[in-house]
Short mmCIF file of C-alpha atoms in Angstrom, two decimals:
data_model
loop_
_atom_site.label_atom_id
_atom_site.label_comp_id
_atom_site.label_asym_id
_atom_site.label_seq_id
_atom_site.Cartn_x
_atom_site.Cartn_y
_atom_site.Cartn_z
CA MET O 20 33.93 -95.85 13.32
CA ASP O 21 30.68 -94.48 11.20
CA LYS O 22 27.02 -94.02 12.73
CA HIS O 23 25.10 -97.04 11.18
CA ARG O 24 27.90 -99.67 12.09
CA LEU O 25 27.68 -98.42 16.01
CA LEU O 26 24.02 -98.55 15.66
CA ARG O 27 23.90 -102.26 14.09
CA GLY O 28 26.46 -103.11 16.67
CA VAL O 29 24.57 -101.63 19.52
CA LEU O 30 21.07 -103.44 18.18
CA ARG O 31 23.04 -106.96 17.93
CA LEU O 32 24.28 -106.76 21.32
CA LEU O 33 20.57 -106.27 22.89
CA CYS O 34 18.78 -108.59 20.72
CA ALA O 35 21.25 -110.82 21.66
CA PHE O 36 20.47 -110.28 25.28
CA ILE O 37 17.27 -109.81 24.93
CA ASP O 38 17.15 -113.85 23.53
CA TYR O 39 19.36 -114.91 26.31
CA LEU O 40 17.34 -114.06 28.90
CA LEU O 41 14.27 -115.20 27.02
CA LEU O 42 15.78 -118.78 26.43
CA MET O 43 18.01 -118.92 29.66
CA LEU O 44 15.51 -117.72 32.49
CA PRO O 45 12.61 -120.77 31.67
CA VAL O 46 15.27 -122.99 30.60
CA GLN O 47 17.81 -122.48 33.72
CA PHE O 48 14.48 -122.48 35.96
CA VAL O 49 13.07 -125.71 34.92
CA LEU O 50 16.51 -127.65 34.84
CA LEU O 51 17.20 -126.79 38.20
CA PHE O 52 14.07 -126.50 40.22
CA TRP O 53 11.93 -129.08 38.43
CA ILE O 54 13.98 -131.65 37.16
CA LYS O 55 16.74 -131.10 39.84
CA THR O 56 19.76 -130.96 37.71
CA ASN O 57 22.84 -130.41 38.60
CA ALA O 58 24.37 -126.69 37.78
CA LEU O 59 27.37 -128.10 35.61
CA SER O 60 24.52 -130.20 33.52
CA ALA O 61 22.27 -127.22 33.47
CA ASP O 62 25.12 -125.08 32.13
CA PHE O 63 25.88 -127.31 29.32
CA LEU O 64 22.42 -128.09 28.54
CA PHE O 65 21.35 -124.40 27.89
CA ARG O 66 24.76 -124.41 25.75
CA LEU O 67 23.20 -126.60 23.49
CA LEU O 68 19.46 -125.61 23.65
CA PHE O 69 20.79 -122.02 22.87
CA ALA O 70 22.34 -123.29 19.75
CA VAL O 71 19.23 -125.04 18.52
CA TYR O 72 17.17 -122.26 19.66
CA GLY O 73 19.30 -120.24 17.20
CA VAL O 74 19.25 -122.64 14.30
CA LEU O 75 15.46 -123.21 14.27
CA MET O 76 14.70 -119.85 14.49
CA ILE O 77 16.69 -118.83 11.86
CA GLU O 78 15.72 -121.76 9.39
CA TYR O 79 12.34 -121.24 9.95
CA ASN O 80 11.23 -117.88 11.00
CA SER O 81 12.93 -115.77 8.06
CA GLY O 82 16.07 -115.31 9.40
CA ALA O 83 15.51 -114.17 12.83
CA THR O 84 15.72 -115.07 16.50
CA LEU O 85 12.88 -113.28 18.70
CA GLY O 86 15.32 -110.87 20.14
CA LYS O 87 16.95 -109.93 15.89
CA MET O 88 12.53 -110.02 15.23
CA LEU O 89 12.18 -106.84 18.23
CA GLY O 90 15.27 -105.20 16.67
CA ARG O 91 14.06 -105.57 12.97
CA LEU O 92 17.10 -107.86 12.01
CA LYS O 93 18.03 -110.92 10.66
CA VAL O 94 20.38 -113.42 9.35
CA VAL O 95 21.56 -113.74 5.47
CA ASP O 96 24.18 -115.23 3.62
CA ARG O 97 27.03 -113.69 2.36
CA ALA O 98 25.44 -112.61 -1.04
CA GLY O 99 22.21 -111.97 0.69
CA GLY O 100 20.09 -115.17 0.53
CA LYS O 101 18.62 -117.74 2.79
CA PRO O 102 21.74 -119.12 4.53
CA THR O 103 22.19 -123.12 4.34
CA VAL O 104 21.33 -124.85 7.92
CA LEU O 105 24.37 -126.32 8.27
CA TYR O 106 26.56 -123.28 8.10
CA VAL O 107 23.77 -121.76 10.61
CA GLY O 108 24.16 -124.70 13.01
CA LEU O 109 28.42 -123.94 13.08
CA ARG O 110 27.80 -120.06 13.85
CA GLU O 111 25.01 -121.04 16.30
CA LEU O 112 27.48 -123.90 18.23
CA ILE O 113 30.41 -120.64 18.01
CA ARG O 114 27.89 -117.94 19.63
CA ALA O 115 26.60 -120.37 22.43
CA MET O 116 30.67 -121.02 22.81
CA TYR O 117 31.04 -117.36 23.74
CA LEU O 118 28.82 -118.40 27.30
CA ILE O 119 31.87 -120.65 28.26
CA PRO O 120 33.90 -119.09 31.28
CA VAL O 121 36.98 -117.35 30.44
CA ALA O 122 37.82 -118.77 26.84
CA GLY O 123 34.65 -117.94 25.59
CA TRP O 124 33.97 -115.10 27.28
CA ALA O 125 37.14 -113.68 25.78
CA ALA O 126 36.26 -115.02 22.14
CA GLY O 127 32.94 -113.05 22.80
CA LEU O 128 35.05 -109.78 23.54
CA VAL O 129 36.95 -110.30 20.30
CA SER O 130 33.59 -110.87 18.75
CA ALA O 131 32.25 -107.29 20.07
CA ILE O 132 35.34 -105.70 19.23
CA LEU O 133 35.35 -107.18 15.47
CA LEU O 134 31.58 -106.31 15.54
CA PHE O 135 32.53 -102.36 16.02
CA VAL O 136 35.38 -102.10 14.04
CA ARG O 137 34.92 -104.28 10.96
CA GLY O 138 30.71 -104.83 11.71
CA THR O 139 31.21 -108.78 11.75
CA THR O 140 31.60 -111.59 14.33
CA LEU O 141 33.68 -114.43 14.86
CA HIS O 142 30.32 -116.37 14.51
CA ASP O 143 29.24 -114.39 11.34
CA MET O 144 32.96 -115.18 9.82
CA ALA O 145 32.61 -119.14 10.34
CA GLY O 146 29.15 -119.16 9.18
CA SER O 147 29.31 -117.02 6.35
CA THR O 148 26.42 -114.94 7.22
CA ARG O 149 25.74 -111.26 8.06
CA VAL O 150 23.45 -109.57 9.95
CA ILE O 151 21.26 -107.04 8.02
CA PHE O 152 18.39 -104.57 8.92
CA ARG O 153 15.09 -106.12 7.60
CA TRP O 154 14.35 -103.36 5.43
CA GLU O 155 17.68 -103.47 3.50
CA ASP O 156 16.46 -107.11 2.74
CA GLN O 157 13.26 -105.58 0.53
CA GLU O 158 13.82 -105.34 -3.12
CA GLN O 159 13.60 -101.74 -4.48
CA PRO O 160 10.76 -102.00 -7.24
CA LYS O 161 12.27 -102.11 -10.64
CA GLN O 162 11.60 -99.08 -13.04
CA GLU O 163 10.34 -100.02 -16.52
CA ASP O 164 11.51 -98.44 -19.71
CA GLN O 165 9.75 -95.96 -21.08
CA PRO O 166 9.76 -95.36 -24.59
#
């Protein structure tokens, strides 16, 4: 395993954890204590909102959620361009499914292992996306031909 893949993997996991906490704490508080929803409904609504948050942030925030912004990461399609919203939606729904007890946790573990071994995750494979460092997206200046 090369050092670059390890760094990217650890950074992606930290960014995902930041996104999870930023959304989970206020949403669960509002659903459970203010609206007084039962725990099962609150958990389902949180997963749904987690997916919607990811789609909206990636679509309208240059490919990055708040966690990815902190880690200087962004989501692009396989060719390096902006991914379509349909594929981002599929990607984020699969990512939200990792929060389902037992089966989702197992899929999340497989995805984490793939992240460190192959540099990609299950949700990236399903959405035909990849996550890059923001500086990898910047075009290199073209050198003009000198006569």
